[in-house]
Amino acid sequence: MPQRQVGPFQVGAIGLGCMSLSHAYGQPPAAELGERLLLAALDGGVTLFDTAALYGFGANETLVGRVLKPHRRRFTLASKGGLAGVQTEEGMKRVIDGRPESIRRNCEDSLRRLQTDVIDLYYLHRWDKRVPVEESVGAMADLVRAGKVRALGLSEVSAATLRRAHAVHPIAAVQNEYSLWTRNPEIAMLDACRELGATFVAFSPVARGFLCDALHDVTALDAKDIRRHMPRFAPANYAANLMLLPAYRDLAGEAGCTPAQLALAWLLHKAPHIIPIPGTTRVDHLQENLGAAGVKLQAALMQRLEALINQNTVAGDRYSEQSNREVDTETFHEWRCSGS
């Protein structure tokens, strides 16, 4: 596995997003299947494992901690706070809370579930817009000084927010969505990360399964699958997006790889400070994803690929209106309206 840098750590060029083992895409796999996948990732050269307090309302951190504790020295552990589950009368509810006391509590809870004394890379999962980001990052910096966290990151933020946070404490990584069909980081974030020396960690790099060329009937998605609430997966939009796949499949054939590998290889070729973290629940898909590290793409094919799938050819927004209000990332609509 080729290596890339994130903060003080050398990690495999492709990491593992652990979320789907406990959260988001319908019924999660049985615990023994999750254990098998985590160990297969470790054996396959993955050295960046990404989880969060939110995923499964703690269940994902518990799984990662139990399975990987014996191998703790072999990998870089990333988790997130500032967005967690809170018990209500109606059950568990996700709450964005960036107050310093909440971040400290989230971190202590995560350390316990992960069965570790220190989290290597600790992200602010969402910027709580009711709290200045400087205050939230200041609390995270205190965790570094206390030896509970080694490096800091931000998730779903804009370049401007990154710069504000970086002025308080160096930010080692920004984790935003980035794939062929979500190109928002190209507006400003990739350049800002390069300038500040931060790694860009790309989540949903295979477009939540779309670029795997395996999801053709969105009406069959589980009732609790979060994609049911995403505009791009609404039946009419998705039908339009499916029209992009035949040509995309042909490009994968030209590159001598699978569609999923093409999506990941594209990210690896975009810049050396990008690390994709695809998630999966299947060992064969994991092995396929890791194979993308060996795929070589010619510049001409990259250009054709980018012309085929981009913000102008994809139907639907990436998030609902409510979810868009919760994030801070740049959008092409705002960028165009600003005259940039």
mmCIF file of C-alpha atoms in Angstrom, residues 3-340:
data_model
loop_
_atom_site.group_PDB
_atom_site.id
_atom_site.type_symbol
_atom_site.label_atom_id
_atom_site.label_comp_id
_atom_site.label_asym_id
_atom_site.label_seq_id
_atom_site.Cartn_x
_atom_site.Cartn_y
_atom_site.Cartn_z
ATOM 1 C CA GLN A 3 1.771 5.802 1.955
ATOM 2 C CA ARG A 4 0.509 9.344 2.472
ATOM 3 C CA GLN A 5 0.884 11.871 5.269
ATOM 4 C CA VAL A 6 -1.801 13.033 7.688
ATOM 5 C CA GLY A 7 -0.505 15.290 10.431
ATOM 6 C CA PRO A 8 2.445 13.496 12.061
ATOM 7 C CA PHE A 9 1.319 10.095 10.772
ATOM 8 C CA GLN A 10 2.269 8.045 7.723
ATOM 9 C CA VAL A 11 -0.791 6.033 6.671
ATOM 10 C CA GLY A 12 -1.922 3.898 3.770
ATOM 11 C CA ALA A 13 -3.130 5.939 0.801
ATOM 12 C CA ILE A 14 -6.615 4.412 1.187
ATOM 13 C CA GLY A 15 -8.191 4.337 4.647
ATOM 14 C CA LEU A 16 -11.347 2.699 5.945
ATOM 15 C CA GLY A 17 -14.508 4.577 6.830
ATOM 16 C CA CYS A 18 -16.073 2.381 9.515
ATOM 17 C CA MET A 19 -19.517 4.020 9.627
ATOM 18 C CA SER A 20 -21.412 1.472 7.535
ATOM 19 C CA LEU A 21 -20.543 -1.314 9.962
ATOM 20 C CA SER A 22 -22.978 0.223 12.458
ATOM 21 C CA HIS A 23 -24.901 3.081 10.888
ATOM 22 C CA ALA A 24 -26.630 4.830 8.018
ATOM 23 C CA TYR A 25 -27.280 2.270 5.277
ATOM 24 C CA GLY A 26 -30.054 0.166 6.752
ATOM 25 C CA GLN A 27 -29.538 -2.902 8.895
ATOM 26 C CA PRO A 28 -25.838 -3.137 9.836
ATOM 27 C CA PRO A 29 -23.991 -6.436 9.478
ATOM 28 C CA ALA A 30 -23.648 -8.863 12.373
ATOM 29 C CA ALA A 31 -20.824 -8.096 14.793
ATOM 30 C CA GLU A 32 -18.751 -11.063 13.645
ATOM 31 C CA LEU A 33 -18.891 -9.817 10.046
ATOM 32 C CA GLY A 34 -17.791 -6.364 11.164
ATOM 33 C CA GLU A 35 -14.917 -7.917 13.082
ATOM 34 C CA ARG A 36 -13.862 -9.926 10.033
ATOM 35 C CA LEU A 37 -13.863 -6.832 7.840
ATOM 36 C CA LEU A 38 -11.823 -4.714 10.270
ATOM 37 C CA LEU A 39 -9.152 -7.400 10.575
ATOM 38 C CA ALA A 40 -9.106 -7.939 6.814
ATOM 39 C CA ALA A 41 -8.548 -4.202 6.340
ATOM 40 C CA LEU A 42 -5.632 -4.263 8.770
ATOM 41 C CA ASP A 43 -4.121 -7.256 6.991
ATOM 42 C CA GLY A 44 -4.705 -5.537 3.628
ATOM 43 C CA GLY A 45 -2.546 -2.543 4.519
ATOM 44 C CA VAL A 46 -5.141 -0.116 5.886
ATOM 45 C CA THR A 47 -3.578 1.976 8.637
ATOM 46 C CA LEU A 48 -6.165 4.776 8.942
ATOM 47 C CA PHE A 49 -9.430 3.718 10.580
ATOM 48 C CA ASP A 50 -12.140 6.377 10.805
ATOM 49 C CA THR A 51 -15.073 6.246 13.227
ATOM 50 C CA ALA A 52 -17.183 8.718 15.253
ATOM 51 C CA ALA A 53 -19.238 9.036 18.412
ATOM 52 C CA LEU A 54 -22.358 9.386 16.261
ATOM 53 C CA TYR A 55 -22.053 6.135 14.304
ATOM 54 C CA GLY A 56 -24.523 3.695 15.787
ATOM 55 C CA PHE A 57 -24.707 6.076 18.767
ATOM 56 C CA GLY A 58 -21.418 4.699 20.061
ATOM 57 C CA ALA A 59 -21.744 1.154 18.715
ATOM 58 C CA ASN A 60 -19.180 1.734 15.961
ATOM 59 C CA GLU A 61 -16.508 2.992 18.346
ATOM 60 C CA THR A 62 -17.256 0.051 20.630
ATOM 61 C CA LEU A 63 -16.773 -2.390 17.755
ATOM 62 C CA VAL A 64 -13.578 -0.736 16.547
ATOM 63 C CA GLY A 65 -12.188 -0.584 20.070
ATOM 64 C CA ARG A 66 -12.931 -4.207 20.890
ATOM 65 C CA VAL A 67 -11.591 -5.636 17.630
ATOM 66 C CA LEU A 68 -8.544 -3.451 17.067
ATOM 67 C CA LYS A 69 -7.303 -2.904 20.638
ATOM 68 C CA PRO A 70 -4.782 -5.782 20.394
ATOM 69 C CA HIS A 71 -3.318 -4.149 17.255
ATOM 70 C CA ARG A 72 -3.333 -0.532 18.459
ATOM 71 C CA ARG A 73 0.293 0.166 17.518
ATOM 72 C CA ARG A 74 -0.297 -0.850 13.909
ATOM 73 C CA PHE A 75 -2.701 1.887 12.827
ATOM 74 C CA THR A 76 -3.793 5.521 13.130
ATOM 75 C CA LEU A 77 -7.127 5.920 14.894
ATOM 76 C CA ALA A 78 -9.478 8.759 13.927
ATOM 77 C CA SER A 79 -12.755 9.647 15.605
ATOM 78 C CA LYS A 80 -15.062 12.640 15.898
ATOM 79 C CA GLY A 81 -16.972 14.635 18.503
ATOM 80 C CA GLY A 82 -19.329 17.577 18.585
ATOM 81 C CA LEU A 83 -22.096 15.470 17.017
ATOM 82 C CA ALA A 84 -23.416 12.602 19.096
ATOM 83 C CA GLY A 85 -26.513 10.785 20.253
ATOM 84 C CA VAL A 86 -28.627 12.075 23.112
ATOM 85 C CA GLN A 87 -31.338 10.053 24.829
ATOM 86 C CA THR A 88 -34.794 11.631 24.564
ATOM 87 C CA GLU A 89 -38.317 10.452 25.338
ATOM 88 C CA GLU A 90 -38.642 9.439 21.679
ATOM 89 C CA GLY A 91 -35.343 7.536 21.734
ATOM 90 C CA MET A 92 -31.807 8.445 20.646
ATOM 91 C CA LYS A 93 -31.484 11.700 18.725
ATOM 92 C CA ARG A 94 -28.454 13.156 16.944
ATOM 93 C CA VAL A 95 -27.417 16.538 18.352
ATOM 94 C CA ILE A 96 -24.787 18.990 17.117
ATOM 95 C CA ASP A 97 -23.135 20.481 20.203
ATOM 96 C CA GLY A 98 -19.799 22.268 19.934
ATOM 97 C CA ARG A 99 -19.660 23.673 23.443
ATOM 98 C CA PRO A 100 -16.298 22.999 25.111
ATOM 99 C CA GLU A 101 -17.857 20.942 27.901
ATOM 100 C CA SER A 102 -19.684 18.768 25.368
ATOM 101 C CA ILE A 103 -16.532 18.184 23.326
ATOM 102 C CA ARG A 104 -14.648 17.145 26.448
ATOM 103 C CA ARG A 105 -17.446 14.741 27.378
ATOM 104 C CA ASN A 106 -17.623 13.327 23.843
ATOM 105 C CA CYS A 107 -13.875 12.677 23.885
ATOM 106 C CA GLU A 108 -13.951 10.914 27.256
ATOM 107 C CA ASP A 109 -16.832 8.732 26.065
ATOM 108 C CA SER A 110 -14.978 7.912 22.853
ATOM 109 C CA LEU A 111 -11.766 7.004 24.671
ATOM 110 C CA ARG A 112 -13.709 4.593 26.859
ATOM 111 C CA ARG A 113 -15.519 2.941 23.954
ATOM 112 C CA LEU A 114 -12.365 2.748 21.841
ATOM 113 C CA GLN A 115 -10.434 1.219 24.757
ATOM 114 C CA THR A 116 -7.465 3.503 24.212
ATOM 115 C CA ASP A 117 -5.621 6.219 26.098
ATOM 116 C CA VAL A 118 -5.299 8.524 23.096
ATOM 117 C CA ILE A 119 -7.082 9.241 19.814
ATOM 118 C CA ASP A 120 -4.577 9.960 17.051
ATOM 119 C CA LEU A 121 -6.796 12.262 14.963
ATOM 120 C CA TYR A 122 -9.834 13.890 16.569
ATOM 121 C CA TYR A 123 -12.294 15.780 14.377
ATOM 122 C CA LEU A 124 -14.987 18.304 15.090
ATOM 123 C CA HIS A 125 -17.713 16.318 13.326
ATOM 124 C CA ARG A 126 -19.865 19.370 12.634
ATOM 125 C CA TRP A 127 -19.275 23.021 13.398
ATOM 126 C CA ASP A 128 -21.997 24.082 15.804
ATOM 127 C CA LYS A 129 -22.835 27.481 14.336
ATOM 128 C CA ARG A 130 -24.127 28.671 17.713
ATOM 129 C CA VAL A 131 -20.579 28.400 19.070
ATOM 130 C CA PRO A 132 -17.587 30.225 17.567
ATOM 131 C CA VAL A 133 -15.376 27.605 15.958
ATOM 132 C CA GLU A 134 -12.466 29.085 17.874
ATOM 133 C CA GLU A 135 -14.089 27.994 21.146
ATOM 134 C CA SER A 136 -14.705 24.448 19.963
ATOM 135 C CA VAL A 137 -11.190 24.087 18.579
ATOM 136 C CA GLY A 138 -9.789 25.664 21.729
ATOM 137 C CA ALA A 139 -11.387 22.867 23.761
ATOM 138 C CA MET A 140 -9.945 20.316 21.342
ATOM 139 C CA ALA A 141 -6.508 21.914 21.707
ATOM 140 C CA ASP A 142 -6.832 21.397 25.466
ATOM 141 C CA LEU A 143 -7.335 17.692 24.759
ATOM 142 C CA VAL A 144 -4.053 17.671 22.818
ATOM 143 C CA ARG A 145 -2.256 19.332 25.710
ATOM 144 C CA ALA A 146 -3.787 16.780 28.094
ATOM 145 C CA GLY A 147 -2.392 13.921 25.981
ATOM 146 C CA LYS A 148 -5.821 12.541 25.070
ATOM 147 C CA VAL A 149 -5.612 13.536 21.402
ATOM 148 C CA ARG A 150 -2.577 13.778 19.118
ATOM 149 C CA ALA A 151 -3.849 15.826 16.148
ATOM 150 C CA LEU A 152 -6.981 17.786 15.251
ATOM 151 C CA GLY A 153 -9.329 17.772 12.298
ATOM 152 C CA LEU A 154 -12.549 19.352 11.058
ATOM 153 C CA SER A 155 -15.410 17.859 9.058
ATOM 154 C CA GLU A 156 -17.921 19.435 6.642
ATOM 155 C CA VAL A 157 -16.431 22.926 6.886
ATOM 156 C CA SER A 158 -15.500 25.716 4.482
ATOM 157 C CA ALA A 159 -12.042 27.060 3.752
ATOM 158 C CA ALA A 160 -12.825 30.203 5.743
ATOM 159 C CA THR A 161 -13.754 28.164 8.813
ATOM 160 C CA LEU A 162 -10.624 26.060 8.392
ATOM 161 C CA ARG A 163 -8.484 29.200 8.462
ATOM 162 C CA ARG A 164 -10.203 30.463 11.628
ATOM 163 C CA ALA A 165 -9.679 27.127 13.334
ATOM 164 C CA HIS A 166 -6.085 26.800 12.147
ATOM 165 C CA ALA A 167 -5.270 30.146 13.777
ATOM 166 C CA VAL A 168 -6.174 28.596 17.154
ATOM 167 C CA HIS A 169 -4.408 25.245 16.697
ATOM 168 C CA PRO A 170 -2.861 23.531 13.649
ATOM 169 C CA ILE A 171 -5.459 21.479 11.781
ATOM 170 C CA ALA A 172 -4.000 18.228 10.481
ATOM 171 C CA ALA A 173 -6.943 17.129 8.345
ATOM 172 C CA VAL A 174 -10.260 18.199 6.885
ATOM 173 C CA GLN A 175 -12.809 15.496 6.151
ATOM 174 C CA ASN A 176 -15.406 16.557 3.599
ATOM 175 C CA GLU A 177 -17.359 14.666 0.977
ATOM 176 C CA TYR A 178 -15.456 14.419 -2.302
ATOM 177 C CA SER A 179 -15.994 12.268 -5.354
ATOM 178 C CA LEU A 180 -16.609 12.702 -9.046
ATOM 179 C CA TRP A 181 -20.215 13.646 -8.317
ATOM 180 C CA THR A 182 -19.439 15.937 -5.334
ATOM 181 C CA ARG A 183 -16.815 18.402 -6.509
ATOM 182 C CA ASN A 184 -17.377 21.156 -3.933
ATOM 183 C CA PRO A 185 -13.875 20.841 -2.387
ATOM 184 C CA GLU A 186 -12.436 22.063 -5.683
ATOM 185 C CA ILE A 187 -13.947 25.511 -5.066
ATOM 186 C CA ALA A 188 -11.559 26.428 -2.241
ATOM 187 C CA MET A 189 -10.895 23.647 0.266
ATOM 188 C CA LEU A 190 -8.281 21.627 -1.622
ATOM 189 C CA ASP A 191 -6.169 24.739 -2.124
ATOM 190 C CA ALA A 192 -6.616 25.829 1.487
ATOM 191 C CA CYS A 193 -5.509 22.427 2.753
ATOM 192 C CA ARG A 194 -2.464 22.488 0.505
ATOM 193 C CA GLU A 195 -1.548 25.980 1.708
ATOM 194 C CA LEU A 196 -1.927 25.115 5.404
ATOM 195 C CA GLY A 197 -0.367 21.675 5.231
ATOM 196 C CA ALA A 198 -3.605 19.852 6.075
ATOM 197 C CA THR A 199 -4.551 16.513 4.560
ATOM 198 C CA PHE A 200 -7.876 16.302 2.766
ATOM 199 C CA VAL A 201 -9.736 13.140 3.795
ATOM 200 C CA ALA A 202 -12.454 12.295 1.274
ATOM 201 C CA PHE A 203 -15.528 10.573 2.647
ATOM 202 C CA SER A 204 -18.128 8.934 0.393
ATOM 203 C CA PRO A 205 -15.492 8.650 -2.348
ATOM 204 C CA VAL A 206 -17.577 6.180 -4.370
ATOM 205 C CA ALA A 207 -20.637 8.455 -4.148
ATOM 206 C CA ARG A 208 -22.481 6.375 -1.546
ATOM 207 C CA GLY A 209 -22.368 3.373 -3.852
ATOM 208 C CA PHE A 210 -23.376 5.101 -7.094
ATOM 209 C CA LEU A 211 -19.898 4.871 -8.613
ATOM 210 C CA CYS A 212 -19.688 1.164 -7.816
ATOM 211 C CA ASP A 213 -22.272 0.606 -10.580
ATOM 212 C CA ALA A 214 -24.158 -1.767 -8.291
ATOM 213 C CA LEU A 215 -27.157 0.268 -7.095
ATOM 214 C CA HIS A 216 -29.758 0.454 -9.847
ATOM 215 C CA ASP A 217 -33.075 0.376 -7.971
ATOM 216 C CA VAL A 218 -33.294 2.986 -5.217
ATOM 217 C CA THR A 219 -36.835 1.908 -4.359
ATOM 218 C CA ALA A 220 -35.312 -1.258 -2.886
ATOM 219 C CA LEU A 221 -33.253 0.640 -0.313
ATOM 220 C CA ASP A 222 -33.892 -0.205 3.329
ATOM 221 C CA ALA A 223 -36.444 2.049 5.018
ATOM 222 C CA LYS A 224 -33.737 3.377 7.364
ATOM 223 C CA ASP A 225 -31.147 3.958 4.650
ATOM 224 C CA ILE A 226 -30.098 7.619 4.786
ATOM 225 C CA ARG A 227 -29.924 7.760 0.988
ATOM 226 C CA ARG A 228 -33.722 7.760 0.906
ATOM 227 C CA HIS A 229 -33.564 11.370 2.127
ATOM 228 C CA MET A 230 -30.841 12.537 -0.269
ATOM 229 C CA PRO A 231 -32.055 14.353 -3.401
ATOM 230 C CA ARG A 232 -29.664 12.569 -5.757
ATOM 231 C CA PHE A 233 -31.243 9.258 -4.792
ATOM 232 C CA ALA A 234 -34.823 10.423 -5.345
ATOM 233 C CA PRO A 235 -36.212 8.174 -8.095
ATOM 234 C CA ALA A 236 -36.421 10.805 -10.847
ATOM 235 C CA ASN A 237 -32.968 12.244 -10.146
ATOM 236 C CA TYR A 238 -31.418 8.824 -9.775
ATOM 237 C CA ALA A 239 -32.883 7.663 -13.058
ATOM 238 C CA ALA A 240 -31.158 10.618 -14.723
ATOM 239 C CA ASN A 241 -27.899 9.881 -12.927
ATOM 240 C CA LEU A 242 -27.972 6.251 -14.008
ATOM 241 C CA MET A 243 -27.673 7.485 -17.594
ATOM 242 C CA LEU A 244 -24.070 8.466 -16.790
ATOM 243 C CA LEU A 245 -23.013 4.955 -15.863
ATOM 244 C CA PRO A 246 -22.636 3.239 -19.267
ATOM 245 C CA ALA A 247 -19.961 5.714 -20.385
ATOM 246 C CA TYR A 248 -18.403 5.594 -16.922
ATOM 247 C CA ARG A 249 -18.282 1.803 -17.116
ATOM 248 C CA ASP A 250 -16.522 2.075 -20.464
ATOM 249 C CA LEU A 251 -13.861 4.365 -18.969
ATOM 250 C CA ALA A 252 -13.243 1.858 -16.183
ATOM 251 C CA GLY A 253 -12.756 -0.772 -18.856
ATOM 252 C CA GLU A 254 -10.201 1.413 -20.633
ATOM 253 C CA ALA A 255 -8.346 1.892 -17.354
ATOM 254 C CA GLY A 256 -8.383 -1.848 -16.700
ATOM 255 C CA CYS A 257 -10.171 -1.570 -13.371
ATOM 256 C CA THR A 258 -13.616 -1.804 -11.808
ATOM 257 C CA PRO A 259 -15.942 1.213 -11.540
ATOM 258 C CA ALA A 260 -15.284 1.524 -7.785
ATOM 259 C CA GLN A 261 -11.537 1.395 -8.341
ATOM 260 C CA LEU A 262 -11.802 4.097 -10.997
ATOM 261 C CA ALA A 263 -13.527 6.452 -8.545
ATOM 262 C CA LEU A 264 -10.838 5.906 -5.909
ATOM 263 C CA ALA A 265 -7.935 6.066 -8.356
ATOM 264 C CA TRP A 266 -9.252 9.393 -9.646
ATOM 265 C CA LEU A 267 -9.043 10.836 -6.129
ATOM 266 C CA LEU A 268 -5.539 9.474 -5.580
ATOM 267 C CA HIS A 269 -4.409 11.068 -8.844
ATOM 268 C CA LYS A 270 -5.971 14.477 -8.060
ATOM 269 C CA ALA A 271 -3.427 15.448 -5.394
ATOM 270 C CA PRO A 272 -0.936 13.803 -3.023
ATOM 271 C CA HIS A 273 -2.603 15.334 0.043
ATOM 272 C CA ILE A 274 -5.912 13.501 -0.564
ATOM 273 C CA ILE A 275 -6.769 10.273 1.261
ATOM 274 C CA PRO A 276 -10.079 8.548 0.416
ATOM 275 C CA ILE A 277 -11.795 6.506 3.129
ATOM 276 C CA PRO A 278 -14.339 4.245 1.417
ATOM 277 C CA GLY A 279 -16.580 2.169 3.643
ATOM 278 C CA THR A 280 -18.016 -1.271 3.048
ATOM 279 C CA THR A 281 -19.523 -4.222 4.869
ATOM 280 C CA ARG A 282 -18.016 -6.894 2.585
ATOM 281 C CA VAL A 283 -14.470 -8.215 2.500
ATOM 282 C CA ASP A 284 -14.518 -8.718 -1.277
ATOM 283 C CA HIS A 285 -15.523 -5.076 -1.770
ATOM 284 C CA LEU A 286 -12.785 -4.031 0.663
ATOM 285 C CA GLN A 287 -10.172 -5.909 -1.344
ATOM 286 C CA GLU A 288 -11.512 -4.386 -4.551
ATOM 287 C CA ASN A 289 -11.257 -0.883 -3.070
ATOM 288 C CA LEU A 290 -7.690 -1.396 -1.883
ATOM 289 C CA GLY A 291 -6.741 -2.526 -5.372
ATOM 290 C CA ALA A 292 -7.352 1.043 -6.560
ATOM 291 C CA ALA A 293 -3.972 2.029 -5.094
ATOM 292 C CA GLY A 294 -2.308 0.240 -8.002
ATOM 293 C CA VAL A 295 -4.439 1.738 -10.800
ATOM 294 C CA LYS A 296 -2.679 4.218 -13.114
ATOM 295 C CA LEU A 297 -4.748 6.797 -14.981
ATOM 296 C CA GLN A 298 -3.599 8.797 -17.981
ATOM 297 C CA ALA A 299 -4.261 12.543 -18.033
ATOM 298 C CA ALA A 300 -6.515 12.264 -21.077
ATOM 299 C CA LEU A 301 -8.710 9.678 -19.384
ATOM 300 C CA MET A 302 -8.884 11.844 -16.244
ATOM 301 C CA GLN A 303 -10.169 14.727 -18.374
ATOM 302 C CA ARG A 304 -12.833 12.597 -20.035
ATOM 303 C CA LEU A 305 -13.888 11.254 -16.672
ATOM 304 C CA GLU A 306 -14.262 14.718 -15.168
ATOM 305 C CA ALA A 307 -16.212 15.945 -18.177
ATOM 306 C CA LEU A 308 -18.610 13.024 -17.839
ATOM 307 C CA ILE A 309 -19.459 13.289 -14.125
ATOM 308 C CA ASN A 310 -19.378 16.672 -12.439
ATOM 309 C CA GLN A 311 -21.585 19.240 -10.706
ATOM 310 C CA ASN A 312 -23.217 20.164 -14.009
ATOM 311 C CA THR A 313 -24.110 16.648 -15.153
ATOM 312 C CA VAL A 314 -25.376 15.153 -11.870
ATOM 313 C CA ALA A 315 -29.072 15.578 -10.999
ATOM 314 C CA GLY A 316 -29.997 16.618 -7.464
ATOM 315 C CA ASP A 317 -28.270 18.192 -4.481
ATOM 316 C CA ARG A 318 -26.126 16.034 -2.209
ATOM 317 C CA TYR A 319 -28.141 16.833 0.923
ATOM 318 C CA SER A 320 -31.663 17.842 1.870
ATOM 319 C CA GLU A 321 -32.333 21.463 2.834
ATOM 320 C CA GLN A 322 -32.154 20.573 6.538
ATOM 321 C CA SER A 323 -28.840 18.756 6.183
ATOM 322 C CA ASN A 324 -27.418 21.577 4.078
ATOM 323 C CA ARG A 325 -28.135 23.994 6.926
ATOM 324 C CA GLU A 326 -26.095 21.811 9.267
ATOM 325 C CA VAL A 327 -22.889 21.948 7.225
ATOM 326 C CA ASP A 328 -20.538 24.767 6.329
ATOM 327 C CA THR A 329 -19.055 23.619 3.026
ATOM 328 C CA GLU A 330 -18.896 25.799 -0.070
ATOM 329 C CA THR A 331 -21.512 25.200 -2.749
ATOM 330 C CA PHE A 332 -21.290 25.901 -6.464
ATOM 331 C CA HIS A 333 -24.514 27.930 -6.304
ATOM 332 C CA GLU A 334 -23.059 30.332 -3.719
ATOM 333 C CA TRP A 335 -19.748 30.433 -5.569
ATOM 334 C CA ARG A 336 -21.442 31.405 -8.833
ATOM 335 C CA CYS A 337 -23.619 33.999 -7.105
ATOM 336 C CA SER A 338 -20.505 35.585 -5.562
ATOM 337 C CA GLY A 339 -19.117 36.120 -9.067
ATOM 338 C CA SER A 340 -16.026 33.996 -8.396
#
